Coordinates of N, CA and C in Angstrom, one line a residue:
M727 N 67.0 216.4 -34.4 CA 67.7 217.3 -33.7 C 67.1 218.4 -33.0
G728 N 67.4 219.5 -32.8 CA 66.5 220.6 -32.3 C 66.8 221.8 -32.9
S729 N 65.8 222.7 -32.6 CA 65.9 224.2 -32.9 C 65.4 225.0 -31.8
T730 N 66.0 226.2 -31.8 CA 65.7 227.1 -30.8 C 65.3 228.5 -31.5
E731 N 64.6 229.3 -30.8 CA 64.4 230.6 -31.3 C 65.2 231.7 -30.6
S732 N 66.0 232.3 -31.3 CA 66.8 233.4 -30.6 C 65.8 234.6 -30.1
S733 N 66.5 235.6 -29.4 CA 65.6 236.6 -28.9 C 65.0 237.6 -30.0
E734 N 65.6 237.5 -31.2 CA 65.3 238.3 -32.2 C 64.1 237.8 -33.1
G735 N 63.6 236.6 -32.8 CA 62.6 235.8 -33.4 C 63.0 235.1 -34.7
R736 N 64.4 234.9 -34.6 CA 64.9 234.1 -35.8 C 64.9 232.5 -35.3
R737 N 64.6 231.7 -36.2 CA 64.7 230.3 -35.9 C 66.1 229.8 -36.2
V738 N 66.8 229.2 -35.4 CA 68.0 228.5 -35.7 C 67.9 227.1 -35.5
S739 N 68.3 226.3 -36.6 CA 68.0 224.9 -36.6 C 69.7 224.4 -36.4
F740 N 69.4 223.3 -35.6 CA 70.9 222.6 -35.2 C 71.0 221.3 -36.0
G741 N 69.9 220.8 -36.7 CA 70.1 219.6 -37.5 C 69.2 219.6 -38.6
V742 N 68.8 218.4 -38.9 CA 67.9 218.2 -40.2 C 66.5 218.4 -39.7
D743 N 65.7 219.0 -40.4 CA 64.4 219.2 -40.1 C 63.6 218.0 -40.1
E744 N 62.4 217.9 -39.8 CA 61.5 216.6 -39.6 C 61.2 216.1 -40.9
E745 N 61.0 216.8 -41.9 CA 60.7 216.3 -43.4 C 61.9 215.6 -43.9
E746 N 63.1 216.3 -43.6 CA 64.4 215.7 -44.1 C 64.5 214.3 -43.5
R747 N 64.2 214.3 -42.1 CA 64.5 212.9 -41.4 C 63.6 211.9 -42.0
V748 N 62.4 212.2 -42.2 CA 61.5 211.2 -42.8 C 61.8 210.7 -44.2
R749 N 62.5 211.7 -44.9 CA 63.0 211.4 -46.2 C 64.2 210.5 -46.2
V750 N 64.9 210.8 -45.4 CA 66.2 209.9 -45.0 C 65.9 208.4 -44.6
L751 N 65.1 208.5 -43.7 CA 64.5 207.1 -43.2 C 63.7 206.3 -44.2
Q752 N 62.8 206.9 -45.1 CA 62.2 206.3 -46.2 C 63.3 205.7 -47.2
G753 N 64.4 206.6 -47.4 CA 65.4 206.2 -48.3 C 66.1 204.8 -47.7
V754 N 66.4 204.7 -46.4 CA 67.2 203.9 -45.8 C 66.4 202.5 -45.9
R755 N 64.9 202.6 -45.5 CA 64.1 201.6 -45.7 C 64.0 200.9 -47.1
A756 N 63.9 202.0 -48.1 CA 63.6 201.6 -49.3 C 64.9 200.5 -49.8
R757 N 66.2 201.0 -49.3 CA 67.4 200.3 -49.8 C 67.3 199.0 -49.1
E758 N 66.8 199.1 -47.8 CA 66.8 197.7 -47.2 C 65.8 196.7 -47.8
L759 N 64.7 197.4 -48.3 CA 63.8 196.4 -49.0 C 64.4 195.9 -50.3
E760 N 65.0 196.9 -50.9 CA 65.6 196.5 -52.2 C 66.7 195.5 -52.1
S761 N 67.5 195.5 -50.9 CA 68.5 194.6 -50.6 C 67.8 193.2 -50.4
R762 N 66.7 193.3 -49.6 CA 66.1 192.2 -49.0 C 65.4 191.4 -50.5
E763 N 64.8 192.3 -51.3 CA 64.3 191.7 -52.4 C 65.3 191.2 -53.3
A764 N 66.4 191.8 -53.5 CA 67.5 191.2 -54.3 C 68.1 189.7 -53.6
E765 N 68.3 189.8 -52.4 CA 68.6 188.5 -51.7 C 67.6 187.5 -51.9
L766 N 66.3 187.8 -52.0 CA 65.2 186.8 -52.2 C 65.2 186.2 -53.6
R767 N 65.4 187.1 -54.6 CA 65.6 186.8 -55.9 C 66.8 185.9 -56.2
R768 N 68.0 186.3 -55.5 CA 69.2 185.3 -55.7 C 68.8 184.0 -55.1
R769 N 68.1 183.9 -54.0 CA 67.8 182.7 -53.3 C 66.9 181.8 -54.2
D770 N 65.9 182.4 -54.7 CA 65.0 181.8 -55.6 C 65.5 181.3 -56.8
T771 N 66.5 182.1 -57.4 CA 67.3 181.4 -58.5 C 68.2 180.3 -58.1
F772 N 68.8 180.4 -57.0 CA 69.6 179.3 -56.4 C 68.8 178.1 -56.3
Y773 N 67.7 178.1 -55.5 CA 66.8 176.9 -55.4 C 66.2 176.4 -56.5
K774 N 65.8 177.2 -57.6 CA 65.3 176.8 -58.8 C 66.4 175.8 -59.5
E775 N 67.6 176.4 -59.5 CA 68.8 175.5 -60.1 C 69.0 174.2 -59.4
Q776 N 68.9 174.3 -58.1 CA 69.0 173.1 -57.2 C 68.0 172.1 -57.7
L777 N 66.7 172.6 -57.7 CA 65.6 171.7 -57.9 C 65.6 171.1 -59.4
G778 N 66.2 172.0 -60.3 CA 66.4 171.5 -61.7 C 67.5 170.4 -61.8
R779 N 68.5 170.6 -61.0 CA 69.6 169.5 -60.9 C 68.9 168.2 -60.2
I780 N 68.1 168.3 -59.0 CA 67.6 167.2 -58.4 C 66.7 166.4 -59.4
E781 N 65.8 167.4 -60.2 CA 65.0 166.6 -61.0 C 65.6 165.9 -62.1
R782 N 66.7 166.4 -62.8 CA 67.5 165.8 -63.7 C 68.3 164.4 -63.1
K783 N 68.6 164.5 -61.9 CA 69.1 163.5 -61.4 C 68.1 162.2 -61.2
N784 N 67.0 162.7 -60.7 CA 65.9 161.7 -60.4 C 65.6 161.1 -61.8
A785 N 65.5 161.9 -62.8 CA 65.0 161.3 -64.0 C 66.1 160.3 -64.5
E786 N 67.4 160.6 -64.4 CA 68.5 159.8 -64.8 C 68.5 158.3 -64.0
M787 N 68.2 158.4 -62.6 CA 68.2 157.4 -61.8 C 67.0 156.5 -62.1
Y788 N 65.9 157.1 -62.4 CA 64.6 156.4 -62.8 C 64.8 155.6 -64.2
K789 N 65.4 156.4 -65.0 CA 65.7 155.6 -66.3 C 66.6 154.5 -66.1
L790 N 67.8 154.4 -65.2 CA 68.6 153.5 -65.1 C 68.1 152.4 -64.3
S791 N 67.1 152.8 -63.3 CA 66.4 151.7 -62.6 C 65.7 151.0 -63.3
S792 N 64.9 151.7 -64.2 CA 63.8 151.0 -65.2 C 64.6 150.1 -66.0
Q793 N 65.7 150.6 -66.7 CA 66.4 149.7 -67.5 C 67.0 148.6 -66.8
Q794 N 67.6 148.7 -65.6 CA 68.0 147.6 -65.0 C 66.9 146.6 -64.5
F795 N 65.9 147.0 -64.0 CA 64.7 146.1 -63.8 C 64.2 145.4 -65.1
H796 N 64.2 146.0 -66.3 CA 63.6 145.2 -67.5 C 64.9 144.2 -67.9
E797 N 66.2 144.6 -67.7 CA 67.1 143.7 -67.9 C 67.0 142.5 -67.0
A798 N 66.8 142.7 -65.8 CA 66.8 141.4 -64.9 C 65.4 140.7 -65.1
A799 N 64.4 141.3 -65.6 CA 63.2 140.6 -65.7 C 63.5 139.7 -66.9
S800 N 64.0 140.3 -68.0 CA 64.3 139.7 -69.2 C 65.1 138.3 -68.9
K801 N 66.3 138.5 -68.1 CA 67.1 137.4 -67.7 C 66.4 136.4 -67.0
M802 N 65.5 136.7 -66.1 CA 64.8 135.8 -65.3 C 63.9 135.0 -66.1
E803 N 63.1 135.8 -67.1 CA 62.3 135.1 -67.9 C 62.8 134.0 -68.8
S804 N 64.0 134.2 -69.1 CA 64.7 133.2 -69.8 C 65.3 131.9 -69.1
T805 N 65.3 132.1 -67.8 CA 65.8 130.9 -67.0 C 64.5 130.2 -66.5
I806 N 63.4 131.0 -66.4 CA 62.2 130.3 -65.7 C 61.5 129.5 -67.0
K807 N 61.3 128.1 -66.6 CA 60.5 127.4 -67.5 C 59.2 127.8 -67.8
P808 N 58.7 127.8 -68.9 CA 57.2 128.3 -69.2 C 56.3 127.3 -68.6
R809 N 55.3 127.8 -68.1 CA 54.3 126.8 -67.6 C 53.4 126.3 -68.7
R810 N 53.0 125.1 -68.7 CA 52.1 124.5 -69.6 C 50.7 125.1 -69.3
V811 N 50.1 125.4 -70.2 CA 48.6 125.9 -70.1 C 47.5 125.0 -70.5
E812 N 47.9 124.1 -71.2 CA 46.9 123.0 -71.5 C 47.1 121.8 -70.5
P813 N 45.9 121.2 -70.3 CA 45.8 120.3 -69.1 C 46.6 119.0 -69.5
I814 N 47.2 118.5 -68.5 CA 48.0 117.3 -68.7 C 47.2 116.0 -68.3
C815 N 47.3 115.0 -69.1 CA 46.7 113.7 -68.9 C 45.2 113.9 -68.8
S816 N 44.6 114.7 -69.6 CA 43.2 115.0 -69.6 C 42.4 113.8 -69.9
G817 N 43.0 112.9 -70.7 CA 42.1 111.8 -71.2 C 41.9 110.6 -70.2
L818 N 43.0 110.6 -69.4 CA 43.1 109.7 -68.4 C 42.2 110.2 -67.2
Q819 N 42.1 111.5 -66.9 CA 41.3 112.1 -65.9 C 39.8 111.9 -66.3
A820 N 39.4 112.0 -67.6 CA 38.1 111.7 -68.0 C 37.7 110.4 -67.8
Q821 N 38.6 109.4 -68.0 CA 38.3 108.0 -67.8 C 38.1 107.7 -66.3
I822 N 39.0 108.2 -65.7 CA 38.8 108.0 -64.0 C 37.3 108.6 -63.6
L823 N 37.1 109.8 -64.0 CA 35.8 110.2 -63.5 C 34.6 109.5 -64.2
H824 N 34.6 109.0 -65.4 CA 33.7 108.0 -66.0 C 33.6 106.7 -65.3
C825 N 34.8 106.3 -64.7 CA 34.9 105.1 -64.0 C 34.2 105.1 -62.6
Y826 N 34.4 106.3 -61.9 CA 34.0 106.5 -60.6 C 32.3 106.7 -60.6
R827 N 31.8 107.2 -61.8 CA 30.3 107.5 -61.9 C 29.8 106.1 -62.3
D828 N 30.5 105.3 -63.0 CA 29.9 104.1 -63.4 C 29.9 103.1 -62.4
R829 N 30.9 103.1 -61.3 CA 30.9 102.1 -60.2 C 31.0 102.9 -58.9
P830 N 30.1 103.6 -58.5 CA 30.2 104.4 -57.3 C 30.5 103.4 -56.0
H831 N 30.0 102.1 -56.0 CA 30.3 101.4 -54.9 C 31.5 100.5 -55.2
E832 N 32.1 100.5 -56.2 CA 33.2 99.7 -56.4 C 34.5 100.6 -57.1
V833 N 34.9 101.5 -56.4 CA 35.8 102.5 -56.8 C 37.3 101.8 -56.8
L834 N 37.5 100.8 -56.1 CA 38.9 100.2 -56.3 C 38.9 99.6 -57.7
L835 N 38.0 99.2 -58.4 CA 38.2 98.8 -59.8 C 38.8 99.8 -60.7
C836 N 38.8 101.0 -60.2 CA 39.3 102.2 -61.0 C 40.9 102.4 -60.7
S837 N 41.5 101.8 -59.7 CA 42.7 101.9 -59.2 C 43.8 101.6 -60.4
D838 N 43.6 101.0 -61.1 CA 44.6 100.9 -62.4 C 44.7 102.2 -63.2
L839 N 43.5 102.8 -63.6 CA 43.4 104.0 -64.2 C 44.1 105.3 -63.4
V840 N 43.9 105.1 -62.0 CA 44.4 106.2 -61.0 C 45.9 105.9 -61.0
K841 N 46.6 104.7 -61.1 CA 48.0 104.5 -61.3 C 48.4 105.1 -62.5
A842 N 47.8 104.8 -63.4 CA 48.2 105.3 -64.9 C 48.2 106.8 -64.8
Y843 N 47.2 107.4 -64.2 CA 47.2 108.9 -64.1 C 48.2 109.5 -63.5
Q844 N 48.6 108.7 -62.4 CA 49.8 109.3 -61.4 C 50.9 109.1 -62.1
R845 N 51.4 108.0 -62.9 CA 52.6 107.9 -63.6 C 52.6 109.1 -64.9
C846 N 51.5 109.3 -65.4 CA 51.4 110.5 -66.5 C 51.7 111.7 -65.9
V847 N 51.1 112.1 -64.7 CA 51.2 113.4 -64.1 C 52.9 113.5 -63.7
S848 N 53.2 112.6 -63.1 CA 54.9 112.4 -62.8 C 55.8 112.7 -63.9
A849 N 55.4 112.0 -65.0 CA 56.2 112.1 -66.3 C 56.0 113.5 -66.7
A850 N 54.9 114.2 -66.6 CA 54.7 115.6 -67.2 C 55.4 116.5 -66.3
H851 N 55.6 116.3 -64.9 CA 56.3 117.2 -64.3 C 57.8 117.0 -64.6
K852 N 58.2 116.0 -64.8 CA 59.8 115.8 -65.0 C 60.1 116.4 -66.5
G853 N 59.3 116.2 -67.3 CA 59.7 116.8 -68.7 C 59.7 118.1 -68.9

């Protein structure tokens, strides 16, 4: 606002002096900052709650998915025929190899062993 001096040397003020204006503006700014900080704290709390809910849902979904996976894996393991780990028809295989070594130029003489080996392998796959 303003001030003027009268003819008698008195100072007349028509409004708030400069120091008062500064104090008022500082108060207004302080309230604005407090309001913004309160809003930020409110949002921080809100987002932390949201994050907590999402993390709990994620943990539940992971637990459920893991449980379903293990159930499905167990079910499939029971339906799949286990593989044989021991060699099949190993005796015949050894006889064939011995026959081939003994008769490198007469391999057709080993054909009966080869046929027996083929029957043995077929029977093992069926059984």
